[in-house]
Amino acid sequence: MMATKTFPTWRAKLQASLQKHENLVFSKYFQLATIKPDGRPANRTVVFRGFLDGTNDITFVTDKRYNKVAEAAQNPAAEVAWYFTESREQYRLSGLLTVVGPEHKSQALQDARAAAWRSMSDKARAQYLWPAPGAPKTGKEELPQQPPPSADQPPLPTFCLSVLSIQEVDYYQTSDQVRYKYSLVDTDSWQELELNA
Amino acid sequence: MMATKTFPTWRAKLQASLQKHENLVFSKYFQLATIKPDGRPANRTVVFRGFLDGTNDITFVTDKRYNKVAEAAQNPAAEVAWYFTESREQYRLSGLLTVVGPEHKSQALQDARAAAWRSMSDKARAQYLWPAPGAPKTGKEELPQQPPPSADQPPLPTFCLSVLSIQEVDYYQTSDQVRYKYSLVDTDSWQELELNA
C-alpha cells in the first residue's frame, strides 16, 4: 500500500468503465470469490467503495458477522469478477484481502474505515445494529436498543472496511476480443501481456 | 442428476427472475467461482445455457483450453453469484462442476453437449477453432484452416458443456431484506431456512 504516482493501465481502464456506466447504479457492484474454511469457494456481490487513498487497492464495506470476514482471516486470497454491461468489459482482479475491524492496528486503515463509515447513508449504517446477517431467523431477534448511529459517531464494532490489494488483473473486452493481463512485478510497476481472447 | 417432478422453490424463484429480466441480455450472465490448482480462488463471468433436462443442474458452455476445465477436474467445488439488477435479487448457488468434453462417457451428457452446440450462433461456434483463449498472444497464431463448423456437424473437441449440480442456494432480496437458504437433503428434496438479511 505504497503511494503510487501514476495509475497503472488497468486502473485507468477501470475508471473509464466506471465513468461510462455512472448512470447505472449496479455497475458499482462486483462479485468477490474467496475460499471458505472447508476449502470450497464462496462468491457474493459487493459494492465498490473506491480505491484506498494513495494506493490501487479496492475497498468495500462489510459486517464483521459475515462469513467473508472469517474466511479472509484464514485465507486472504480473493478474486473479483467485475462485468460492465454496456461496454462488455470484464475485469478479473486477484489479490489479497485485509479486513479492517475495530481492533486493526494501522491508523491509516482506521482513518479509512472511519471515512467509509461517514460516507454511508443512515439506513446503511443502521444495518450494523441489526441481528447477525446470514444467521437463521428465529423470530426472536432482539431489535436494536439504541438509535441508528449517526455519521459523526465512531464506526460500530461490527463495521469493517475490506481492502483488496491487487496482484493480477485480467482485462477482457468481449465484443472486440481484446484481452490483457497485468501483473504486479514491483511496488508500483506492472507488466502488461496481450492474451488471446 | 435424477429426474425431478416438481421444481424446488429456489428454481421457481430463479425462473421468475429470469423472466422478469428477459429484455436484459446480461441477466443471463453470472459469476462462477472455482479453486485454482494453487488453491487460490478464480472468478469469471459465464453465460447461462439453461437447466440440464430433467434436473436442476445449471449449464454453460466453455472451451476445453480454459483454466476452469483443468480447475474443475482437480476440484469440482464451485459457487455461482448471480445478481438481478432490477429486482435486486442475488442467488448464490453452490455445488459440484462436471465438464463434459468429447471423451465423457455419459451418452445423456453427450446428447446435452451436442444440443448445446447446435443452439450456438455460427460466430460462437467458430471461436472453438481460434487460438487457445487466455494464452499469451504471439502474433504468430495460426488462423483456422477449416471453415467455421456448422450446427449439424458434431461439436469440435474443444467444445465442452459444463454442468453445475446444486447442493445449496442462498437467496437474498436486498431491498425487502428477504433471505432464505435452501439445502439439498435428498435426491430431490430441499430444506428451506429463513435467514436474517
mmCIF file of C-alpha atoms in Angstrom:
data_model
loop_
_atom_site.group_PDB
_atom_site.id
_atom_site.type_symbol
_atom_site.label_atom_id
_atom_site.label_comp_id
_atom_site.label_asym_id
_atom_site.label_seq_id
_atom_site.Cartn_x
_atom_site.Cartn_y
_atom_site.Cartn_z
ATOM 1 C CA MET A 1 0.000 0.000 0.000
ATOM 2 C CA MET A 2 2.704 2.450 -1.048
ATOM 3 C CA ALA A 3 1.740 5.670 -2.712
ATOM 4 C CA THR A 4 1.573 5.352 -6.472
ATOM 5 C CA LYS A 5 2.436 8.309 -8.609
ATOM 6 C CA THR A 6 0.800 7.234 -11.834
ATOM 7 C CA PHE A 7 -2.136 4.903 -12.205
ATOM 8 C CA PRO A 8 -1.485 1.542 -13.827
ATOM 9 C CA THR A 9 -3.161 0.962 -17.183
ATOM 10 C CA TRP A 10 -5.778 -1.398 -15.738
ATOM 11 C CA ARG A 11 -6.863 1.227 -13.229
ATOM 12 C CA ALA A 12 -7.241 3.889 -15.876
ATOM 13 C CA LYS A 13 -9.371 1.450 -17.889
ATOM 14 C CA LEU A 14 -11.455 0.545 -14.839
ATOM 15 C CA GLN A 15 -12.069 4.191 -14.023
ATOM 16 C CA ALA A 16 -13.139 4.817 -17.628
ATOM 17 C CA SER A 17 -15.543 1.857 -17.376
ATOM 18 C CA LEU A 18 -16.993 3.220 -14.135
ATOM 19 C CA GLN A 19 -17.425 6.668 -15.651
ATOM 20 C CA LYS A 20 -19.087 5.258 -18.783
ATOM 21 C CA HIS A 21 -21.588 3.431 -16.553
ATOM 22 C CA GLU A 22 -22.091 6.086 -13.890
ATOM 23 C CA ASN A 23 -25.840 6.266 -14.584
ATOM 24 C CA LEU A 24 -26.196 2.551 -13.784
ATOM 25 C CA VAL A 25 -26.063 2.071 -10.022
ATOM 26 C CA PHE A 26 -25.358 -1.653 -10.349
ATOM 27 C CA SER A 27 -22.137 -1.025 -12.281
ATOM 28 C CA LYS A 28 -20.535 -0.440 -8.878
ATOM 29 C CA TYR A 29 -21.376 -3.998 -7.839
ATOM 30 C CA PHE A 30 -18.862 -6.757 -8.364
ATOM 31 C CA GLN A 31 -18.578 -10.405 -7.378
ATOM 32 C CA LEU A 32 -15.992 -11.446 -4.830
ATOM 33 C CA ALA A 33 -14.679 -15.021 -4.628
ATOM 34 C CA THR A 34 -12.899 -16.277 -1.514
ATOM 35 C CA ILE A 35 -12.108 -19.674 -0.014
ATOM 36 C CA LYS A 36 -14.205 -20.977 2.867
ATOM 37 C CA PRO A 37 -12.552 -22.679 5.841
ATOM 38 C CA ASP A 38 -13.741 -26.032 4.383
ATOM 39 C CA GLY A 39 -11.760 -25.276 1.196
ATOM 40 C CA ARG A 40 -14.758 -24.633 -1.035
ATOM 41 C CA PRO A 41 -15.206 -21.402 -2.963
ATOM 42 C CA ALA A 42 -17.599 -18.662 -1.853
ATOM 43 C CA ASN A 43 -18.916 -15.966 -4.162
ATOM 44 C CA ARG A 44 -21.099 -12.939 -3.484
ATOM 45 C CA THR A 45 -21.962 -9.483 -4.777
ATOM 46 C CA VAL A 46 -20.406 -6.486 -3.029
ATOM 47 C CA VAL A 47 -20.460 -2.742 -3.609
ATOM 48 C CA PHE A 48 -17.332 -0.883 -4.694
ATOM 49 C CA ARG A 49 -16.394 1.912 -2.256
ATOM 50 C CA GLY A 50 -13.473 3.371 -4.149
ATOM 51 C CA PHE A 51 -9.720 2.945 -4.072
ATOM 52 C CA LEU A 52 -7.849 3.265 -0.817
ATOM 53 C CA ASP A 53 -6.129 6.671 -0.809
ATOM 54 C CA GLY A 54 -2.695 6.617 -2.350
ATOM 55 C CA THR A 55 -2.975 3.011 -3.474
ATOM 56 C CA ASN A 56 -4.541 0.821 -6.160
ATOM 57 C CA ASP A 57 -6.336 -1.228 -3.505
ATOM 58 C CA ILE A 58 -10.059 -1.727 -3.932
ATOM 59 C CA THR A 59 -12.319 -1.173 -0.920
ATOM 60 C CA PHE A 60 -15.781 -2.279 0.138
ATOM 61 C CA VAL A 61 -17.554 -2.401 3.469
ATOM 62 C CA THR A 62 -18.748 -5.477 5.286
ATOM 63 C CA ASP A 63 -20.282 -6.661 8.516
ATOM 64 C CA LYS A 64 -17.881 -8.426 10.868
ATOM 65 C CA ARG A 65 -20.501 -11.103 11.378
ATOM 66 C CA TYR A 66 -20.418 -12.178 7.721
ATOM 67 C CA ASN A 67 -18.568 -15.334 6.702
ATOM 68 C CA LYS A 68 -16.204 -13.493 4.425
ATOM 69 C CA VAL A 69 -14.516 -11.860 7.398
ATOM 70 C CA ALA A 70 -13.643 -15.230 8.948
ATOM 71 C CA GLU A 71 -12.735 -16.538 5.501
ATOM 72 C CA ALA A 72 -10.325 -13.695 4.815
ATOM 73 C CA ALA A 73 -8.655 -14.149 8.205
ATOM 74 C CA GLN A 74 -7.959 -17.786 7.401
ATOM 75 C CA ASN A 75 -7.152 -17.377 3.691
ATOM 76 C CA PRO A 76 -6.792 -13.841 2.309
ATOM 77 C CA ALA A 77 -6.707 -14.919 -1.354
ATOM 78 C CA ALA A 78 -9.584 -13.401 -3.320
ATOM 79 C CA GLU A 79 -10.634 -12.759 -6.903
ATOM 80 C CA VAL A 80 -13.124 -10.183 -8.082
ATOM 81 C CA ALA A 81 -15.105 -10.616 -11.298
ATOM 82 C CA TRP A 82 -16.486 -7.263 -12.422
ATOM 83 C CA TYR A 83 -18.537 -7.110 -15.577
ATOM 84 C CA PHE A 84 -19.641 -3.877 -17.235
ATOM 85 C CA THR A 85 -22.863 -4.440 -19.108
ATOM 86 C CA GLU A 86 -22.758 -1.663 -21.740
ATOM 87 C CA SER A 87 -19.089 -1.785 -22.728
ATOM 88 C CA ARG A 88 -18.917 -5.575 -22.369
ATOM 89 C CA GLU A 89 -15.728 -5.418 -20.383
ATOM 90 C CA GLN A 90 -14.748 -7.865 -17.689
ATOM 91 C CA TYR A 91 -12.084 -7.257 -15.059
ATOM 92 C CA ARG A 92 -10.783 -10.131 -13.008
ATOM 93 C CA LEU A 93 -8.831 -8.678 -10.104
ATOM 94 C CA SER A 94 -6.945 -11.121 -7.943
ATOM 95 C CA GLY A 95 -5.090 -10.312 -4.773
ATOM 96 C CA LEU A 96 -5.142 -10.451 -1.001
ATOM 97 C CA LEU A 97 -7.893 -9.277 1.281
ATOM 98 C CA THR A 98 -7.441 -7.360 4.532
ATOM 99 C CA VAL A 99 -10.482 -6.808 6.727
ATOM 100 C CA VAL A 100 -10.175 -3.726 8.908
ATOM 101 C CA GLY A 101 -12.284 -4.078 12.027
ATOM 102 C CA PRO A 102 -12.163 -2.036 15.257
ATOM 103 C CA GLU A 103 -9.035 -3.817 16.528
ATOM 104 C CA HIS A 104 -6.857 -3.292 13.438
ATOM 105 C CA LYS A 105 -3.576 -1.614 14.390
ATOM 106 C CA SER A 106 -2.939 0.605 11.349
ATOM 107 C CA GLN A 107 -4.005 4.199 11.989
ATOM 108 C CA ALA A 108 -4.180 4.904 8.244
ATOM 109 C CA LEU A 109 -6.590 1.994 7.776
ATOM 110 C CA GLN A 110 -8.644 3.064 10.813
ATOM 111 C CA ASP A 111 -8.905 6.522 9.280
ATOM 112 C CA ALA A 112 -10.085 4.950 6.003
ATOM 113 C CA ARG A 113 -12.600 2.828 7.934
ATOM 114 C CA ALA A 114 -13.941 5.928 9.710
ATOM 115 C CA ALA A 115 -14.174 7.819 6.407
ATOM 116 C CA ALA A 116 -16.116 4.922 4.839
ATOM 117 C CA TRP A 117 -18.471 4.943 7.853
ATOM 118 C CA ARG A 118 -19.139 8.659 7.427
ATOM 119 C CA SER A 119 -19.870 8.233 3.718
ATOM 120 C CA MET A 120 -22.657 5.697 4.307
ATOM 121 C CA SER A 121 -26.373 6.506 4.402
ATOM 122 C CA ASP A 122 -28.214 6.450 7.754
ATOM 123 C CA LYS A 123 -30.103 3.372 6.603
ATOM 124 C CA ALA A 124 -26.907 1.542 5.651
ATOM 125 C CA ARG A 125 -25.251 2.442 8.972
ATOM 126 C CA ALA A 126 -28.289 1.192 10.918
ATOM 127 C CA GLN A 127 -27.834 -2.316 9.458
ATOM 128 C CA TYR A 128 -24.769 -2.785 11.625
ATOM 129 C CA LEU A 129 -27.076 -2.808 14.670
ATOM 130 C CA TRP A 130 -29.341 -5.483 13.234
ATOM 131 C CA PRO A 131 -29.382 -9.166 14.162
ATOM 132 C CA ALA A 132 -26.440 -11.141 12.743
ATOM 133 C CA PRO A 133 -26.777 -11.245 8.941
ATOM 134 C CA GLY A 134 -26.897 -14.721 7.416
ATOM 135 C CA ALA A 135 -27.834 -16.392 10.711
ATOM 136 C CA PRO A 136 -31.063 -18.398 10.822
ATOM 137 C CA LYS A 137 -34.066 -16.221 11.599
ATOM 138 C CA THR A 138 -35.681 -17.286 14.846
ATOM 139 C CA GLY A 139 -38.403 -14.663 15.051
ATOM 140 C CA LYS A 140 -36.983 -13.802 18.489
ATOM 141 C CA GLU A 141 -34.246 -11.490 17.245
ATOM 142 C CA GLU A 142 -33.749 -8.510 19.512
ATOM 143 C CA LEU A 143 -34.402 -5.208 17.874
ATOM 144 C CA PRO A 144 -31.685 -2.611 18.305
ATOM 145 C CA GLN A 145 -31.964 -0.855 21.696
ATOM 146 C CA GLN A 146 -30.078 2.200 20.523
ATOM 147 C CA PRO A 147 -30.939 4.806 17.902
ATOM 148 C CA PRO A 148 -29.320 4.411 14.462
ATOM 149 C CA PRO A 149 -25.750 5.663 14.699
ATOM 150 C CA SER A 150 -25.025 8.951 13.004
ATOM 151 C CA ALA A 151 -22.147 9.745 10.685
ATOM 152 C CA ASP A 152 -20.265 11.769 13.315
ATOM 153 C CA GLN A 153 -20.165 8.901 15.819
ATOM 154 C CA PRO A 154 -17.305 6.404 15.540
ATOM 155 C CA PRO A 155 -17.997 3.250 13.487
ATOM 156 C CA LEU A 156 -19.859 0.441 15.242
ATOM 157 C CA PRO A 157 -17.647 -2.555 16.125
ATOM 158 C CA THR A 158 -19.429 -4.703 13.525
ATOM 159 C CA PHE A 159 -18.467 -2.284 10.750
ATOM 160 C CA CYS A 160 -15.427 -3.337 8.724
ATOM 161 C CA LEU A 161 -13.626 -1.907 5.755
ATOM 162 C CA SER A 162 -12.297 -4.559 3.392
ATOM 163 C CA VAL A 163 -9.250 -3.781 1.311
ATOM 164 C CA LEU A 164 -8.203 -5.892 -1.669
ATOM 165 C CA SER A 165 -4.619 -5.334 -2.742
ATOM 166 C CA ILE A 166 -4.422 -6.344 -6.384
ATOM 167 C CA GLN A 167 -1.628 -8.543 -7.725
ATOM 168 C CA GLU A 168 -3.001 -9.502 -11.130
ATOM 169 C CA VAL A 169 -5.671 -8.202 -13.477
ATOM 170 C CA ASP A 170 -7.238 -9.975 -16.446
ATOM 171 C CA TYR A 171 -8.997 -7.426 -18.656
ATOM 172 C CA TYR A 172 -11.286 -8.741 -21.382
ATOM 173 C CA GLN A 173 -13.382 -6.719 -23.789
ATOM 174 C CA THR A 174 -15.610 -9.423 -25.193
ATOM 175 C CA SER A 175 -17.119 -7.825 -28.310
ATOM 176 C CA ASP A 176 -13.801 -6.577 -29.757
ATOM 177 C CA GLN A 177 -11.980 -9.646 -28.421
ATOM 178 C CA VAL A 178 -9.293 -7.606 -26.682
ATOM 179 C CA ARG A 179 -7.624 -9.179 -23.688
ATOM 180 C CA TYR A 180 -4.696 -8.188 -21.487
ATOM 181 C CA LYS A 181 -3.099 -9.481 -18.348
ATOM 182 C CA TYR A 182 -1.453 -7.040 -15.928
ATOM 183 C CA SER A 183 0.839 -8.450 -13.256
ATOM 184 C CA LEU A 184 2.351 -6.581 -10.351
ATOM 185 C CA VAL A 185 6.117 -7.048 -10.592
ATOM 186 C CA ASP A 186 7.255 -4.447 -8.093
ATOM 187 C CA THR A 187 5.701 -1.975 -5.647
ATOM 188 C CA ASP A 188 4.146 0.141 -8.359
ATOM 189 C CA SER A 189 5.347 -1.458 -11.551
ATOM 190 C CA TRP A 190 3.036 -3.557 -13.711
ATOM 191 C CA GLN A 191 3.820 -5.891 -16.573
ATOM 192 C CA GLU A 192 1.366 -5.954 -19.465
ATOM 193 C CA LEU A 193 0.793 -9.012 -21.636
ATOM 194 C CA GLU A 194 -1.671 -9.312 -24.508
ATOM 195 C CA LEU A 195 -3.676 -12.559 -24.441
ATOM 196 C CA ASN A 196 -5.744 -14.404 -26.997
ATOM 197 C CA ALA A 197 -9.414 -13.651 -26.417
ATOM 198 C CA MET B 1 -28.952 -35.780 -11.915
ATOM 199 C CA MET B 2 -32.166 -37.683 -11.247
ATOM 200 C CA ALA B 3 -35.402 -36.519 -12.775
ATOM 201 C CA THR B 4 -37.261 -34.086 -10.574
ATOM 202 C CA LYS B 5 -41.015 -33.980 -10.652
ATOM 203 C CA THR B 6 -41.578 -30.583 -9.128
ATOM 204 C CA PHE B 7 -39.191 -27.670 -9.195
ATOM 205 C CA PRO B 8 -37.671 -26.635 -5.882
ATOM 206 C CA THR B 9 -38.671 -23.204 -4.593
ATOM 207 C CA TRP B 10 -35.312 -21.634 -5.463
ATOM 208 C CA ARG B 11 -35.640 -22.741 -9.078
ATOM 209 C CA ALA B 12 -39.137 -21.300 -9.390
ATOM 210 C CA LYS B 13 -37.786 -18.022 -7.983
ATOM 211 C CA LEU B 14 -34.810 -18.076 -10.343
ATOM 212 C CA GLN B 15 -37.017 -18.683 -13.347
ATOM 213 C CA ALA B 16 -39.257 -15.791 -12.292
ATOM 214 C CA SER B 17 -36.163 -13.568 -12.006
ATOM 215 C CA LEU B 18 -35.002 -14.614 -15.476
ATOM 216 C CA GLN B 19 -38.431 -13.936 -16.932
ATOM 217 C CA LYS B 20 -38.641 -10.528 -15.252
ATOM 218 C CA HIS B 21 -35.292 -9.605 -16.821
ATOM 219 C CA GLU B 22 -35.722 -11.247 -20.215
ATOM 220 C CA ASN B 23 -35.245 -7.934 -22.038
ATOM 221 C CA LEU B 24 -31.801 -7.517 -20.452
ATOM 222 C CA VAL B 25 -29.345 -9.815 -22.224
ATOM 223 C CA PHE B 26 -26.814 -9.547 -19.397
ATOM 224 C CA SER B 27 -29.252 -11.004 -16.864
ATOM 225 C CA LYS B 28 -28.232 -14.413 -18.220
ATOM 226 C CA TYR B 29 -24.648 -13.788 -17.150
ATOM 227 C CA PHE B 30 -23.455 -14.961 -13.771
ATOM 228 C CA GLN B 31 -20.134 -15.167 -11.965
ATOM 229 C CA LEU B 32 -18.567 -18.553 -11.317
ATOM 230 C CA ALA B 33 -16.023 -19.101 -8.545
ATOM 231 C CA THR B 34 -13.763 -22.160 -8.547
ATOM 232 C CA ILE B 35 -10.482 -23.108 -6.887
ATOM 233 C CA LYS B 36 -7.278 -22.977 -8.922
ATOM 234 C CA PRO B 37 -4.718 -25.792 -8.638
ATOM 235 C CA ASP B 38 -2.607 -23.430 -6.469
ATOM 236 C CA GLY B 39 -5.503 -23.189 -4.007
ATOM 237 C CA ARG B 40 -6.463 -19.609 -4.821
ATOM 238 C CA PRO B 41 -9.953 -18.623 -5.941
ATOM 239 C CA ALA B 42 -10.827 -17.894 -9.576
ATOM 240 C CA ASN B 43 -13.878 -15.912 -10.630
ATOM 241 C CA ARG B 44 -15.281 -15.121 -14.075
ATOM 242 C CA THR B 45 -18.480 -14.246 -15.906
ATOM 243 C CA VAL B 46 -20.241 -17.003 -17.824
ATOM 244 C CA VAL B 47 -23.490 -17.238 -19.787
ATOM 245 C CA PHE B 48 -26.383 -19.337 -18.525
ATOM 246 C CA ARG B 49 -27.445 -22.013 -21.053
ATOM 247 C CA GLY B 50 -30.437 -23.408 -19.217
ATOM 248 C CA PHE B 51 -31.060 -26.303 -16.884
ATOM 249 C CA LEU B 52 -29.979 -29.787 -17.860
ATOM 250 C CA ASP B 53 -33.093 -31.707 -18.949
ATOM 251 C CA GLY B 54 -34.840 -33.472 -16.108
ATOM 252 C CA THR B 55 -32.579 -31.958 -13.457
ATOM 253 C CA ASN B 56 -31.983 -28.748 -11.503
ATOM 254 C CA ASP B 57 -28.400 -28.598 -12.784
ATOM 255 C CA ILE B 58 -27.247 -25.349 -14.342
ATOM 256 C CA THR B 59 -25.384 -25.484 -17.653
ATOM 257 C CA PHE B 60 -22.987 -23.230 -19.533
ATOM 258 C CA VAL B 61 -20.529 -23.832 -22.350
ATOM 259 C CA THR B 62 -16.790 -23.487 -22.197
ATOM 260 C CA ASP B 63 -13.621 -24.039 -24.173
ATOM 261 C CA LYS B 64 -11.566 -27.037 -23.075
ATOM 262 C CA ARG B 65 -8.481 -24.856 -23.223
ATOM 263 C CA TYR B 66 -9.735 -22.528 -20.473
ATOM 264 C CA ASN B 67 -8.341 -22.839 -16.973
ATOM 265 C CA LYS B 68 -11.708 -23.607 -15.454
ATOM 266 C CA VAL B 69 -11.757 -27.004 -17.162
ATOM 267 C CA ALA B 70 -8.480 -28.066 -15.516
ATOM 268 C CA GLU B 71 -9.645 -26.455 -12.274
ATOM 269 C CA ALA B 72 -12.902 -28.411 -12.232
ATOM 270 C CA ALA B 73 -11.080 -31.686 -12.936
ATOM 271 C CA GLN B 74 -8.887 -31.122 -9.892
ATOM 272 C CA ASN B 75 -11.504 -29.606 -7.590
ATOM 273 C CA PRO B 76 -15.152 -29.647 -8.727
ATOM 274 C CA ALA B 77 -16.405 -27.324 -5.961
ATOM 275 C CA ALA B 78 -17.919 -24.138 -7.372
ATOM 276 C CA GLU B 79 -20.154 -21.264 -6.347
ATOM 277 C CA VAL B 80 -22.165 -19.041 -8.632
ATOM 278 C CA ALA B 81 -23.108 -15.484 -7.671
ATOM 279 C CA TRP B 82 -25.992 -14.295 -9.845
ATOM 280 C CA TYR B 83 -27.342 -10.810 -9.294
ATOM 281 C CA PHE B 84 -30.501 -9.483 -10.941
ATOM 282 C CA THR B 85 -30.253 -5.766 -11.352
ATOM 283 C CA GLU B 86 -33.923 -4.718 -11.493
ATOM 284 C CA SER B 87 -35.383 -6.959 -8.789
ATOM 285 C CA ARG B 88 -32.273 -6.681 -6.608
ATOM 286 C CA GLU B 89 -32.133 -10.400 -6.017
ATOM 287 C CA GLN B 90 -28.966 -12.392 -5.512
ATOM 288 C CA TYR B 91 -28.667 -16.150 -5.864
ATOM 289 C CA ARG B 92 -25.609 -17.918 -4.560
ATOM 290 C CA LEU B 93 -25.629 -21.429 -5.969
ATOM 291 C CA SER B 94 -23.014 -23.807 -4.660
ATOM 292 C CA GLY B 95 -22.349 -27.303 -5.882
ATOM 293 C CA LEU B 96 -20.106 -29.510 -7.953
ATOM 294 C CA LEU B 97 -18.997 -28.923 -11.524
ATOM 295 C CA THR B 98 -18.782 -31.546 -14.256
ATOM 296 C CA VAL B 99 -17.156 -30.569 -17.542
ATOM 297 C CA VAL B 100 -18.411 -32.651 -20.455
ATOM 298 C CA GLY B 101 -15.797 -32.825 -23.198
ATOM 299 C CA PRO B 102 -15.608 -35.207 -26.180
ATOM 300 C CA GLU B 103 -14.348 -38.108 -24.057
ATOM 301 C CA HIS B 104 -17.080 -38.043 -21.407
ATOM 302 C CA LYS B 105 -18.728 -41.464 -21.097
ATOM 303 C CA SER B 106 -22.349 -40.498 -20.372
ATOM 304 C CA GLN B 107 -24.494 -40.649 -23.502
ATOM 305 C CA ALA B 108 -27.132 -38.381 -21.909
ATOM 306 C CA LEU B 109 -24.468 -35.737 -21.243
ATOM 307 C CA GLN B 110 -23.034 -36.119 -24.756
ATOM 308 C CA ASP B 111 -26.539 -35.574 -26.129
ATOM 309 C CA ALA B 112 -26.844 -32.427 -23.991
ATOM 310 C CA ARG B 113 -23.424 -31.259 -25.231
ATOM 311 C CA ALA B 114 -24.485 -31.800 -28.872
ATOM 312 C CA ALA B 115 -27.762 -29.939 -28.259
ATOM 313 C CA ALA B 116 -25.858 -27.005 -26.732
ATOM 314 C CA TRP B 117 -23.545 -26.972 -29.763
ATOM 315 C CA ARG B 118 -26.496 -26.823 -32.152
ATOM 316 C CA SER B 119 -28.058 -23.949 -30.208
ATOM 317 C CA MET B 120 -24.994 -21.698 -30.595
ATOM 318 C CA SER B 121 -24.572 -18.995 -33.226
ATOM 319 C CA ASP B 122 -22.134 -19.562 -36.133
ATOM 320 C CA LYS B 123 -19.881 -16.886 -34.679
ATOM 321 C CA ALA B 124 -19.859 -18.504 -31.244
ATOM 322 C CA ARG B 125 -19.130 -21.945 -32.728
ATOM 323 C CA ALA B 126 -16.246 -20.537 -34.788
ATOM 324 C CA GLN B 127 -14.444 -19.428 -31.584
ATOM 325 C CA TYR B 128 -13.678 -23.053 -30.790
ATOM 326 C CA LEU B 129 -11.310 -23.074 -33.800
ATOM 327 C CA TRP B 130 -9.435 -19.995 -32.658
ATOM 328 C CA PRO B 131 -6.031 -19.910 -30.971
ATOM 329 C CA ALA B 132 -6.089 -21.039 -27.330
ATOM 330 C CA PRO B 133 -8.067 -18.466 -25.313
ATOM 331 C CA GLY B 134 -6.186 -16.874 -22.413
ATOM 332 C CA ALA B 135 -2.765 -17.846 -23.800
ATOM 333 C CA PRO B 136 -0.264 -15.052 -24.469
ATOM 334 C CA LYS B 137 -0.724 -13.536 -27.915
ATOM 335 C CA THR B 138 2.397 -14.055 -30.012
ATOM 336 C CA GLY B 139 1.193 -12.505 -33.266
ATOM 337 C CA LYS B 140 2.092 -15.821 -34.912
ATOM 338 C CA GLU B 141 -1.143 -17.602 -34.057
ATOM 339 C CA GLU B 142 -2.315 -19.851 -36.853
ATOM 340 C CA LEU B 143 -5.638 -18.898 -38.291
ATOM 341 C CA PRO B 144 -8.186 -21.696 -38.569
ATOM 342 C CA GLN B 145 -7.547 -23.838 -41.680
ATOM 343 C CA GLN B 146 -11.098 -25.104 -41.799
ATOM 344 C CA PRO B 147 -14.369 -23.261 -42.388
ATOM 345 C CA PRO B 148 -16.446 -22.407 -39.305
ATOM 346 C CA PRO B 149 -18.264 -25.547 -38.195
ATOM 347 C CA SER B 150 -21.978 -25.639 -38.810
ATOM 348 C CA ALA B 151 -24.683 -26.625 -36.363
ATOM 349 C CA ASP B 152 -25.277 -30.010 -37.983
ATOM 350 C CA GLN B 153 -21.658 -31.118 -37.621
ATOM 351 C CA PRO B 154 -20.641 -32.776 -34.338
ATOM 352 C CA PRO B 155 -19.161 -30.467 -31.671
ATOM 353 C CA LEU B 156 -15.481 -29.594 -32.016
ATOM 354 C CA PRO B 157 -13.248 -31.360 -29.468
ATOM 355 C CA THR B 158 -12.548 -28.051 -27.704
ATOM 356 C CA PHE B 159 -16.267 -27.530 -27.049
ATOM 357 C CA CYS B 160 -17.397 -28.505 -23.557
ATOM 358 C CA LEU B 161 -20.685 -28.359 -21.712
ATOM 359 C CA SER B 162 -20.308 -27.522 -18.036
ATOM 360 C CA VAL B 163 -22.910 -28.786 -15.608
ATOM 361 C CA LEU B 164 -23.219 -27.461 -12.062
ATOM 362 C CA SER B 165 -25.221 -29.721 -9.767
ATOM 363 C CA ILE B 166 -26.531 -27.516 -6.988
ATOM 364 C CA GLN B 167 -26.334 -28.510 -3.331
ATOM 365 C CA GLU B 168 -27.132 -25.230 -1.597
ATOM 366 C CA VAL B 169 -28.753 -21.949 -2.559
ATOM 367 C CA ASP B 170 -28.621 -18.648 -0.704
ATOM 368 C CA TYR B 171 -31.382 -16.361 -1.981
ATOM 369 C CA TYR B 172 -31.294 -12.713 -0.944
ATOM 370 C CA GLN B 173 -33.662 -9.963 -1.994
ATOM 371 C CA THR B 174 -31.746 -6.923 -0.836
ATOM 372 C CA SER B 175 -34.337 -4.137 -0.890
ATOM 373 C CA ASP B 176 -37.018 -6.073 1.041
ATOM 374 C CA GLN B 177 -34.351 -7.778 3.161
ATOM 375 C CA VAL B 178 -35.696 -11.265 2.486
ATOM 376 C CA ARG B 179 -33.227 -14.109 2.678
ATOM 377 C CA TYR B 180 -33.552 -17.894 2.504
ATOM 378 C CA LYS B 181 -31.198 -20.820 2.410
ATOM 379 C CA TYR B 182 -32.179 -23.958 0.500
ATOM 380 C CA SER B 183 -30.186 -27.125 1.136
ATOM 381 C CA LEU B 184 -30.427 -30.370 -0.790
ATOM 382 C CA VAL B 185 -31.202 -33.073 1.763
ATOM 383 C CA ASP B 186 -32.102 -35.914 -0.571
ATOM 384 C CA THR B 187 -32.225 -36.575 -4.329
ATOM 385 C CA ASP B 188 -34.999 -34.094 -4.951
ATOM 386 C CA SER B 189 -35.884 -32.839 -1.506
ATOM 387 C CA TRP B 190 -34.845 -29.392 -0.328
ATOM 388 C CA GLN B 191 -34.850 -27.879 3.148
ATOM 389 C CA GLU B 192 -35.774 -24.208 3.429
ATOM 390 C CA LEU B 193 -34.454 -21.947 6.179
ATOM 391 C CA GLU B 194 -35.173 -18.253 6.592
ATOM 392 C CA LEU B 195 -32.084 -16.177 7.378
ATOM 393 C CA ASN B 196 -31.511 -12.713 8.761
ATOM 394 C CA ALA B 197 -30.797 -10.322 5.910
#
